[in-house]
């Protein structure tokens, strides 16, 4: 038995929200480039997954070429940004005094 956990209308709603998040991050890039770039990339990955699921529900062939490569590229960029953020955070932490 193959139970479906998503419906088409909800996925379209999710996609619209992800488009908004992406556009907001893109238009506010200068406020905090590292953060906005990370948000953009994660919204793109999530939207790609949503798009694939919509295509599957419509019984259409998946149009996304090399989805695994796309995800790895976007996530590796976001992961690098977060690792750099963590390094900066650690440097600013005061040393313990006993």
PDB file of C-alpha atoms in Angstrom, residues 9-68:
ATOM      1  CA  UNK A   9      -2.643  22.136  -3.549  1.00  0.00           C
ATOM      2  CA  UNK A  10      -0.550  22.069  -0.379  1.00  0.00           C
ATOM      3  CA  UNK A  11       2.632  21.535  -2.405  1.00  0.00           C
ATOM      4  CA  UNK A  12       1.761  24.526  -4.593  1.00  0.00           C
ATOM      5  CA  UNK A  13       1.228  26.579  -1.430  1.00  0.00           C
ATOM      6  CA  UNK A  14       4.602  25.413  -0.073  1.00  0.00           C
ATOM      7  CA  UNK A  15       6.266  26.313  -3.369  1.00  0.00           C
ATOM      8  CA  UNK A  16       4.739  29.801  -3.286  1.00  0.00           C
ATOM      9  CA  UNK A  17       6.020  30.343   0.255  1.00  0.00           C
ATOM     10  CA  UNK A  18       9.486  29.151  -0.727  1.00  0.00           C
ATOM     11  CA  UNK A  19       9.441  31.527  -3.715  1.00  0.00           C
ATOM     12  CA  UNK A  20       8.596  34.364  -1.331  1.00  0.00           C
ATOM     13  CA  UNK A  21      11.401  33.390   1.064  1.00  0.00           C
ATOM     14  CA  UNK A  22      13.850  33.198  -1.835  1.00  0.00           C
ATOM     15  CA  UNK A  23      12.775  36.560  -3.277  1.00  0.00           C
ATOM     16  CA  UNK A  24      12.917  38.250   0.129  1.00  0.00           C
ATOM     17  CA  UNK A  25      16.415  36.938   0.782  1.00  0.00           C
ATOM     18  CA  UNK A  26      17.514  37.960  -2.713  1.00  0.00           C
ATOM     19  CA  UNK A  27      16.127  41.495  -2.392  1.00  0.00           C
ATOM     20  CA  UNK A  28      17.684  41.982   1.055  1.00  0.00           C
ATOM     21  CA  UNK A  29      21.054  40.501   0.172  1.00  0.00           C
ATOM     22  CA  UNK A  30      22.976  43.637   1.173  1.00  0.00           C
ATOM     23  CA  UNK A  31      21.615  43.524   4.742  1.00  0.00           C
ATOM     24  CA  UNK A  32      23.547  40.366   5.567  1.00  0.00           C
ATOM     25  CA  UNK A  33      25.054  38.686   2.475  1.00  0.00           C
ATOM     26  CA  UNK A  34      26.146  35.454   4.139  1.00  0.00           C
ATOM     27  CA  UNK A  35      22.798  34.857   5.814  1.00  0.00           C
ATOM     28  CA  UNK A  36      20.719  35.832   2.789  1.00  0.00           C
ATOM     29  CA  UNK A  37      22.846  33.680   0.495  1.00  0.00           C
ATOM     30  CA  UNK A  38      22.332  30.707   2.812  1.00  0.00           C
ATOM     31  CA  UNK A  39      18.579  31.304   2.946  1.00  0.00           C
ATOM     32  CA  UNK A  40      18.421  31.605  -0.854  1.00  0.00           C
ATOM     33  CA  UNK A  41      20.229  28.317  -1.359  1.00  0.00           C
ATOM     34  CA  UNK A  42      18.117  26.418   1.172  1.00  0.00           C
ATOM     35  CA  UNK A  43      14.883  27.813  -0.300  1.00  0.00           C
ATOM     36  CA  UNK A  44      16.028  26.718  -3.772  1.00  0.00           C
ATOM     37  CA  UNK A  45      16.751  23.187  -2.569  1.00  0.00           C
ATOM     38  CA  UNK A  46      13.417  22.912  -0.771  1.00  0.00           C
ATOM     39  CA  UNK A  47      11.574  24.275  -3.801  1.00  0.00           C
ATOM     40  CA  UNK A  48      13.324  21.793  -6.080  1.00  0.00           C
ATOM     41  CA  UNK A  49      12.126  18.926  -3.867  1.00  0.00           C
ATOM     42  CA  UNK A  50       8.619  20.412  -3.927  1.00  0.00           C
ATOM     43  CA  UNK A  51       8.708  20.714  -7.710  1.00  0.00           C
ATOM     44  CA  UNK A  52       9.762  17.084  -8.103  1.00  0.00           C
ATOM     45  CA  UNK A  53       6.968  15.935  -5.790  1.00  0.00           C
ATOM     46  CA  UNK A  54       4.415  17.976  -7.778  1.00  0.00           C
ATOM     47  CA  UNK A  55       5.637  16.368 -10.999  1.00  0.00           C
ATOM     48  CA  UNK A  56       5.356  12.906  -9.415  1.00  0.00           C
ATOM     49  CA  UNK A  57       1.796  13.560  -8.211  1.00  0.00           C
ATOM     50  CA  UNK A  58       0.844  14.687 -11.721  1.00  0.00           C
ATOM     51  CA  UNK A  59       2.444  11.515 -13.112  1.00  0.00           C
ATOM     52  CA  UNK A  60       4.792  13.657 -15.186  1.00  0.00           C
ATOM     53  CA  UNK A  61       8.411  12.834 -15.876  1.00  0.00           C
ATOM     54  CA  UNK A  62      10.783  14.645 -13.521  1.00  0.00           C
ATOM     55  CA  UNK A  63      12.240  17.599 -15.453  1.00  0.00           C
ATOM     56  CA  UNK A  64      14.975  18.469 -12.999  1.00  0.00           C
ATOM     57  CA  UNK A  65      18.309  17.438 -14.405  1.00  0.00           C
ATOM     58  CA  UNK A  66      20.879  16.143 -11.962  1.00  0.00           C
ATOM     59  CA  UNK A  67      18.818  16.845  -8.828  1.00  0.00           C
ATOM     60  CA  UNK A  68      21.382  15.172  -6.588  1.00  0.00           C
TER      61      UNK A  68
END
